């Protein structure tokens, strides 16, 4: 009896050929475990659903099957920039790939379509609206499609943050087209999917008994840190000075703040450009282009800057303001370290930011929406205030239970110190009580610190016993303490625009001295991330460079920049940092040794090997 075609035996049978193709085209020696299973299932003609964090290597799950069989894989991708990036990377690796989108002139589109019908391409990238357009349907009715790959599949769900109505149409792949694709396998891929979104994807795409491969959400190569937002601009400047070779993104909540930070950084000699929806189209595109091509070090942006940024060597993502939800925070920080090398994610948190967002939420008229927004914001606050591993609340948001001790967050690497703040809490709470629970925190703190402002005098609050008893501590300290008390329900604010502070049932035992208050002064002095050798993460193997290697690395970088400029592609399309670092360390001078560098396949060896080896030999 013939053996049933299961993922296991197909995987085993094809192993050697697959690995050869993997090395020849993509320059990798082995598949990562999830890739291995996903590719095997795809080759067994199953529907596949892959959830893997950014940088996990999702693209290979459909690109490798695409180069090893007959026919063409049609890839659906939500953004032109994403398609372009993927196609450039594939072409640089010698894979036959192209894209069809609305920016092509009709003659060029027709040419590509003809070549597609002639079977020239292993992969064709398309926007979803193209797929269901008349032209798309005509092409698909004649094309030998071996598989559909749906990238950024979460765009199909209204419950996700990137909902694309066009993605809804993808349901017709299975149901429509006169049944032509009834049995054509689908592979759906995404980096973010709460359980609800994941269900939606399976349902909307009509996936049939899909093989689900879930790589979890944790990004072990991202170091996450939360700092109190005090002199944050100065902290950013210091960070940039400590990491002079690194490129990254600074996210802000408002356009005005984006412009201001970008200007101030430029004035300090840091190449920084703004990006937000208020900029003229051409300028916005130019700024994005400059960042991706490595011509500017920093992009300061609102959350409008995001999807479509596949730049693999983003080394830091700084949130200069508090984000509104963890999903956004995860997405935005997720743009760092796609290449698997370590990257920093720094969030500046202040209770004032939180109050600002709450104020916006209060403007909402839909009660359900309001409650949802508060819930989301609370989760960010919980994450920011966490005194233990930050992966627990972050992964928890995606329904994943994290055991803690991740080893790549500030709380794991530099555990916070708990301080007894009972006496100060008593002072603050009494000040709230003595001012009759009728004022906002700012005012209460002013009274505590002995302000002689007109308003204080008018209310005769300078005559209270609490007036001035908090002079010894700065304002931010009192804000932080108040915020901690609010989080512990020992103090509360009204939800109207006045944000009046008032006591809670839990305030009394503190005032009476029956209960102590312990807080984390979110690391009193600003902590700085020291420049560090890139640690190896689970994703890549990379050890620090010696000084001599570093010098060669710089030379190789320059060569890469020149070659990339000649071909009008971003430098990382030529080689990633990981490959250059391996070259600097191992100094290959023969074809065989050069092929050992991660990311070097046959095409890149031929195209670039001689030039890079010449620089290595000369060093
Ligand atoms: P994702 O789409 O999940 O964010 P990518 O497909 O862009 O991830 O891959 C991220 C990085 O990992 C790329 O630099 C890619 O070259 C690298 N990579 C992918 N698969 C492998 C592998 N099997 N071995 C080594 N590197 C890999
Ligand atoms: Zn941790």
Coordinates of C-alpha atoms in Angstrom, one line a residue, residues 101-520:
X101 CA 0.0 46.9 -9.3
X102 CA -1.8 50.0 -10.3
X103 CA 1.4 52.1 -10.6
X104 CA 2.6 50.1 -13.7
X105 CA 1.9 51.5 -17.1
X106 CA -0.5 49.2 -19.1
X107 CA 2.2 48.1 -21.6
X108 CA 4.5 47.0 -18.8
X109 CA 1.7 45.3 -17.0
X110 CA 0.7 43.5 -20.2
X111 CA 4.3 42.4 -20.8
X112 CA 4.6 40.9 -17.3
X113 CA 1.2 39.2 -17.6
X114 CA 2.4 37.5 -20.8
X115 CA 5.6 36.4 -19.2
X116 CA 3.5 35.1 -16.3
X117 CA 1.4 33.0 -18.7
X118 CA 4.6 31.7 -20.3
X119 CA 5.5 30.4 -16.9
X120 CA 8.4 32.7 -16.3
X121 CA 7.7 33.5 -12.6
X122 CA 7.9 31.5 -9.5
X123 CA 6.2 34.3 -7.6
X124 CA 3.8 37.1 -8.5
X125 CA 2.9 39.8 -6.0
X126 CA -0.4 41.5 -6.3
X127 CA -2.6 43.9 -4.4
X128 CA -5.9 42.5 -3.3
X129 CA -7.9 44.9 -5.5
X130 CA -5.9 43.8 -8.5
X131 CA -6.7 40.2 -7.9
X132 CA -10.4 40.7 -8.1
X133 CA -10.3 43.3 -10.9
X134 CA -11.2 42.4 -14.5
X135 CA -7.5 42.2 -15.5
X136 CA -6.6 40.2 -12.5
X137 CA -9.4 37.7 -13.1
X138 CA -8.4 37.3 -16.8
X139 CA -4.9 36.5 -15.8
X140 CA -5.9 34.1 -13.0
X141 CA -8.3 32.3 -15.3
X142 CA -5.3 31.2 -17.4
X143 CA -2.4 31.2 -15.0
X144 CA -1.0 27.9 -13.5
X145 CA -1.4 28.9 -9.8
X146 CA 0.2 26.4 -7.4
X147 CA -0.6 28.3 -4.3
X148 CA -1.9 31.6 -2.9
X149 CA 0.0 33.3 -0.1
X150 CA -1.8 35.9 1.9
X151 CA 0.7 38.2 3.6
X152 CA -0.3 40.4 6.6
X153 CA -3.4 38.2 6.8
X154 CA -4.7 40.1 9.8
X155 CA -5.8 42.9 7.5
X156 CA -8.8 40.8 6.7
X157 CA -10.2 41.2 10.3
X158 CA -12.2 44.1 11.5
X159 CA -10.9 43.3 15.0
X160 CA -7.3 43.9 14.0
X161 CA -5.8 47.4 13.8
X162 CA -5.0 47.3 10.1
X163 CA -8.3 46.3 8.7
X164 CA -8.4 46.6 4.9
X165 CA -11.9 46.3 3.3
X166 CA -10.2 45.0 0.1
X167 CA -8.9 42.0 2.0
X168 CA -12.5 40.9 2.6
X169 CA -12.7 40.0 -1.1
X170 CA -10.1 37.3 -0.7
X171 CA -12.9 35.1 0.6
X172 CA -13.9 34.7 -3.1
X173 CA -10.6 32.9 -3.9
X174 CA -12.1 29.7 -2.6
X175 CA -15.7 30.4 -3.2
X176 CA -15.6 32.3 -6.5
X177 CA -13.6 32.1 -9.7
X178 CA -15.9 29.4 -11.0
X179 CA -14.5 26.9 -8.6
X180 CA -11.1 27.1 -10.3
X181 CA -9.2 27.5 -7.0
X182 CA -11.4 25.2 -5.0
X183 CA -8.4 23.0 -4.3
X184 CA -5.5 25.4 -4.7
X185 CA -3.7 25.5 -1.3
X186 CA -3.7 28.8 0.6
X187 CA -1.1 29.9 3.1
X188 CA -1.9 32.8 5.3
X189 CA 0.8 34.7 7.3
X190 CA 0.7 37.3 10.0
X191 CA 2.8 38.6 12.9
X192 CA -0.1 39.8 15.0
X193 CA -3.2 38.0 15.7
X194 CA -5.2 37.9 18.9
X195 CA -7.2 34.7 19.1
X196 CA -10.2 36.6 17.8
X197 CA -8.4 37.8 14.8
X198 CA -6.9 34.4 14.1
X199 CA -10.3 32.8 14.1
X200 CA -11.5 35.5 11.7
X201 CA -8.7 34.9 9.3
X202 CA -9.4 31.1 9.1
X203 CA -13.1 31.8 8.6
X204 CA -12.9 34.6 6.1
X205 CA -10.4 32.9 3.9
X206 CA -12.3 29.6 4.0
X207 CA -9.1 27.8 5.1
X208 CA -9.7 24.1 5.1
X209 CA -8.4 22.2 8.1
X210 CA -5.4 24.4 8.1
X211 CA -2.1 23.4 9.6
X212 CA -1.6 26.1 12.1
X213 CA 2.0 27.1 13.0
X214 CA 2.2 29.5 15.9
X215 CA 5.6 30.8 16.7
X216 CA 4.5 32.9 19.7
X217 CA 4.8 36.6 20.0
X218 CA 8.0 37.0 22.0
X219 CA 10.8 38.9 20.2
X220 CA 13.9 37.7 22.1
X221 CA 16.2 40.0 20.3
X222 CA 14.3 43.2 21.3
X223 CA 15.4 44.7 24.6
X224 CA 12.5 46.6 26.1
X225 CA 12.8 49.4 28.6
X226 CA 10.4 51.9 30.2
X227 CA 11.8 55.1 31.5
X228 CA 10.2 58.0 33.4
X229 CA 9.6 60.8 30.9
X230 CA 11.9 63.4 32.5
X231 CA 14.1 65.4 30.3
X232 CA 13.3 62.8 27.6
X233 CA 14.8 64.9 24.8
X234 CA 18.2 64.9 26.6
X235 CA 17.9 61.2 27.2
X236 CA 17.3 60.6 23.5
X237 CA 20.3 62.8 22.5
X238 CA 22.5 60.8 24.9
X239 CA 21.2 57.5 23.6
X240 CA 22.0 58.6 20.0
X241 CA 25.4 59.7 21.0
X242 CA 26.0 56.3 22.6
X243 CA 24.9 54.5 19.5
X244 CA 26.5 56.5 16.7
X245 CA 26.1 53.8 14.0
X246 CA 22.6 52.9 14.7
X247 CA 19.5 53.9 12.8
X248 CA 16.0 53.9 14.2
X249 CA 12.5 55.4 14.7
X250 CA 11.2 57.8 17.3
X251 CA 7.4 57.7 17.6
X252 CA 5.4 60.6 18.9
X253 CA 1.7 61.1 19.5
X254 CA 1.3 64.4 17.7
X255 CA 2.5 66.0 14.4
X256 CA 3.7 69.1 16.2
X257 CA 5.9 67.1 18.5
X258 CA 7.3 65.1 15.5
X259 CA 8.3 68.4 13.8
X260 CA 9.8 69.8 17.0
X261 CA 11.9 66.7 17.9
X262 CA 13.1 66.3 14.3
X263 CA 14.2 70.0 14.2
X264 CA 15.9 69.8 17.6
X265 CA 17.8 66.7 16.6
X266 CA 18.9 68.2 13.3
X267 CA 20.1 71.2 15.2
X268 CA 22.2 68.8 17.3
X269 CA 23.8 67.4 14.1
X270 CA 21.8 64.2 14.0
X271 CA 20.3 63.4 10.6
X272 CA 16.6 63.2 11.5
X273 CA 13.6 63.6 9.3
X274 CA 9.9 64.0 10.2
X275 CA 7.1 61.7 9.0
X276 CA 3.4 62.3 9.5
X277 CA 0.2 62.6 7.6
X278 CA 0.4 66.4 7.6
X279 CA 3.4 66.6 5.4
X280 CA 3.1 67.0 1.7
X281 CA 3.0 63.7 -0.1
X282 CA 6.3 64.1 -1.9
X283 CA 8.2 65.1 1.2
X284 CA 6.8 62.3 3.2
X285 CA 7.8 59.7 0.6
X286 CA 11.2 61.3 0.3
X287 CA 11.8 61.1 4.0
X288 CA 10.7 57.5 4.2
X289 CA 13.0 56.7 1.2
X290 CA 16.0 58.4 2.8
X291 CA 15.5 56.4 6.0
X292 CA 15.1 53.1 4.2
X293 CA 18.2 53.7 2.0
X294 CA 20.2 54.7 5.1
X295 CA 20.6 58.3 4.1
X296 CA 19.1 59.6 7.3
X297 CA 19.7 58.0 10.7
X298 CA 16.5 58.8 12.5
X299 CA 12.9 59.1 11.4
X300 CA 10.7 60.9 13.9
X301 CA 7.1 59.9 13.2
X302 CA 3.5 59.5 14.2
X303 CA 2.0 56.1 14.0
X304 CA 1.2 56.9 10.4
X305 CA 4.7 55.6 9.7
X306 CA 4.6 51.9 9.8
X307 CA 3.3 49.2 7.6
X308 CA 5.5 48.8 4.6
X309 CA 8.6 49.5 6.6
X310 CA 10.5 46.3 6.0
X311 CA 13.9 47.8 6.7
X312 CA 15.6 44.9 8.6
X313 CA 18.3 46.9 10.3
X314 CA 16.3 49.3 12.5
X315 CA 18.3 49.2 15.7
X316 CA 16.0 51.2 18.0
X317 CA 12.4 52.3 18.4
X318 CA 11.8 55.0 20.9
X319 CA 8.3 55.9 22.0
X320 CA 8.7 59.5 23.1
X321 CA 5.1 59.6 24.2
X322 CA 2.8 57.0 25.7
X323 CA 1.0 54.9 23.1
X324 CA -2.7 54.3 23.3
X325 CA -2.8 50.6 23.1
X326 CA -0.4 47.6 23.4
X327 CA -1.2 46.3 20.0
X328 CA 0.2 49.5 18.5
X329 CA 3.1 49.5 20.8
X330 CA 3.9 45.9 19.8
X331 CA 3.6 46.7 16.1
X332 CA 5.7 49.8 16.3
X333 CA 8.5 48.2 18.4
X334 CA 8.2 45.2 16.1
X335 CA 9.8 47.2 13.3
X336 CA 13.1 47.0 15.2
X337 CA 15.5 44.1 14.7
X338 CA 13.9 42.3 11.8
X339 CA 17.3 40.9 11.0
X340 CA 17.4 39.1 14.3
X341 CA 20.2 41.2 15.7
X342 CA 19.6 42.9 19.0
X343 CA 17.7 46.2 19.0
X344 CA 16.4 48.5 21.8
X345 CA 12.8 49.6 22.4
X346 CA 12.5 52.5 24.8
X347 CA 9.2 53.9 26.1
X348 CA 9.1 57.2 27.9
X349 CA 6.2 57.1 30.3
X350 CA 4.5 59.8 32.3
X351 CA 1.2 60.0 34.1
X352 CA 0.6 63.3 32.4
X353 CA 0.6 61.6 29.0
X354 CA -1.9 59.1 30.4
X355 CA -4.2 62.0 31.6
X356 CA -3.9 63.6 28.1
X357 CA -5.1 60.4 26.5
X358 CA -7.9 60.0 29.0
X359 CA -9.0 63.4 28.2
X360 CA -9.3 62.4 24.5
X361 CA -11.2 59.3 25.5
X362 CA -13.6 61.3 27.5
X363 CA -14.6 63.2 24.3
X364 CA -15.9 60.0 22.8
X365 CA -19.7 59.7 22.8
X366 CA -20.1 56.0 22.3
X367 CA -20.0 54.4 25.7
X368 CA -18.8 51.1 24.4
X369 CA -16.0 52.6 22.5
X370 CA -15.1 54.7 25.5
X371 CA -14.9 51.7 27.8
X372 CA -12.8 49.8 25.2
X373 CA -10.4 52.7 24.9
X374 CA -10.0 52.9 28.7
X375 CA -9.4 49.2 28.8
X376 CA -6.7 49.4 26.2
X377 CA -5.0 52.3 27.9
X378 CA -5.1 50.5 31.3
X379 CA -3.1 47.7 29.6
X380 CA -0.4 50.1 28.5
X381 CA -0.2 51.5 32.0
X382 CA 0.0 48.1 33.5
X383 CA 2.8 47.3 31.1
X384 CA 4.6 50.6 31.9
X385 CA 4.2 50.1 35.7
X386 CA 5.2 46.4 35.7
X387 CA 7.8 45.7 38.3
X388 CA 8.4 42.2 37.0
X389 CA 9.1 40.8 33.5
X390 CA 7.4 43.0 30.9
X391 CA 6.8 40.1 28.6
X392 CA 4.0 38.9 31.0
X393 CA 1.6 41.7 30.3
X394 CA 2.7 42.2 26.7
X395 CA 2.3 38.6 25.6
X396 CA -0.7 38.3 27.9
X397 CA -2.4 40.8 25.6
X398 CA -2.1 38.4 22.8
X399 CA -3.5 35.6 24.9
X400 CA -0.1 34.0 25.5
X401 CA 0.9 33.1 28.9
X402 CA 4.5 34.1 29.5
X403 CA 6.4 32.5 32.4
X404 CA 8.4 35.7 33.1
X405 CA 12.2 36.1 33.4
X406 CA 12.5 36.8 29.7
X407 CA 16.0 38.2 30.1
X408 CA 15.5 40.9 27.6
X409 CA 13.5 43.6 29.4
X410 CA 14.7 46.2 31.9
X411 CA 13.0 44.5 34.9
X412 CA 14.7 41.3 34.2
X413 CA 18.1 42.8 33.5
X414 CA 18.0 45.5 36.1
X415 CA 15.4 44.6 38.7
X416 CA 13.7 47.7 40.2
X417 CA 14.1 48.6 43.8
X418 CA 11.0 48.9 46.0
X419 CA 10.9 52.0 48.2
X420 CA 8.7 52.6 51.3
X421 CA 6.7 55.7 50.6
X422 CA 4.2 55.5 53.4
X423 CA 5.0 58.9 54.9
X424 CA 4.9 60.7 51.6
X425 CA 1.7 58.9 50.6
X426 CA 0.1 60.2 53.9
X427 CA 1.2 63.7 53.0
X428 CA -0.2 63.5 49.5
X429 CA -3.5 62.0 50.6
X430 CA -3.9 64.5 53.5
X431 CA -3.4 67.3 51.0
X432 CA -6.2 65.9 48.9
X433 CA -8.4 65.7 51.9
X434 CA -7.5 69.1 53.3
X435 CA -8.3 70.8 49.9
X436 CA -11.7 69.1 50.1
X437 CA -11.1 66.7 47.2
X438 CA -12.0 69.5 44.9
X439 CA -8.8 70.0 42.9
X440 CA -6.7 68.3 40.3
X441 CA -3.4 66.7 41.1
X442 CA -1.2 69.5 39.8
X443 CA -2.8 71.9 42.2
X444 CA -2.6 69.5 45.2
X445 CA 1.1 69.0 44.5
X446 CA 1.6 72.8 44.3
X447 CA 0.1 73.1 47.7
X448 CA 2.2 70.3 49.1
X449 CA 5.3 72.0 47.7
X450 CA 4.4 75.4 49.3
X451 CA 3.3 77.3 46.2
X452 CA 2.4 81.0 46.7
X453 CA 0.5 81.2 43.5
X454 CA -2.5 83.5 43.4
X455 CA -4.9 80.7 43.3
X456 CA -3.4 79.1 46.3
X457 CA -3.6 82.4 48.2
X458 CA -7.2 83.0 47.1
X459 CA -8.3 79.7 48.6
X460 CA -6.2 80.4 51.7
X461 CA -4.5 77.0 51.1
X462 CA -1.3 78.6 52.2
X463 CA -2.7 78.4 55.8
X464 CA -3.2 74.6 55.7
X465 CA -0.8 72.5 57.7
X466 CA -0.1 70.5 54.6
X467 CA 1.1 73.6 52.8
X468 CA 4.8 73.2 52.0
X469 CA 5.3 69.8 53.7
X470 CA 6.4 68.3 50.4
X471 CA 8.9 71.0 49.5
X472 CA 11.8 68.5 49.9
X473 CA 10.8 66.5 46.8
X474 CA 10.5 67.6 43.2
X475 CA 7.2 67.7 41.3
X476 CA 7.8 64.7 39.1
X477 CA 8.4 62.6 42.3
X478 CA 4.9 63.6 43.6
X479 CA 3.3 62.9 40.2
X480 CA 4.9 59.5 40.2
X481 CA 3.8 58.7 43.7
X482 CA 0.3 59.9 42.9
X483 CA 0.2 57.7 39.8
X484 CA 1.4 54.7 41.8
X485 CA -1.4 55.3 44.4
X486 CA -4.0 55.6 41.6
X487 CA -2.8 52.3 40.2
X488 CA -3.2 50.7 43.6
X489 CA -6.7 52.2 43.9
X490 CA -5.6 54.2 46.9
X491 CA -6.4 57.5 45.2
X492 CA -8.7 58.3 42.3
X493 CA -9.4 61.0 39.7
X494 CA -12.8 62.0 38.4
X495 CA -13.2 61.1 34.7
X496 CA -14.4 64.6 33.7
X497 CA -12.2 67.2 32.2
X498 CA -11.3 68.5 35.6
X499 CA -9.6 65.3 36.7
X500 CA -10.3 66.1 40.4
X501 CA -8.4 64.0 42.9
X502 CA -10.4 62.2 45.6
X503 CA -9.8 59.6 48.2
X504 CA -11.0 56.0 48.0
X505 CA -12.0 53.5 50.7
X506 CA -8.4 52.2 50.6
X507 CA -7.0 55.6 51.4
X508 CA -8.1 55.5 55.0
X509 CA -5.9 52.7 56.4
X510 CA -2.9 54.6 55.0
X511 CA -3.9 57.9 56.5
X512 CA -4.4 56.1 59.8
X513 CA -1.0 54.4 59.6
X514 CA -2.5 50.9 59.4
X515 CA -1.1 50.2 56.1
X516 CA 2.2 50.8 54.3
X517 CA 2.8 51.9 50.7
X518 CA 5.6 50.5 48.6
X519 CA 6.4 51.9 45.2
X520 CA 8.9 51.5 42.5

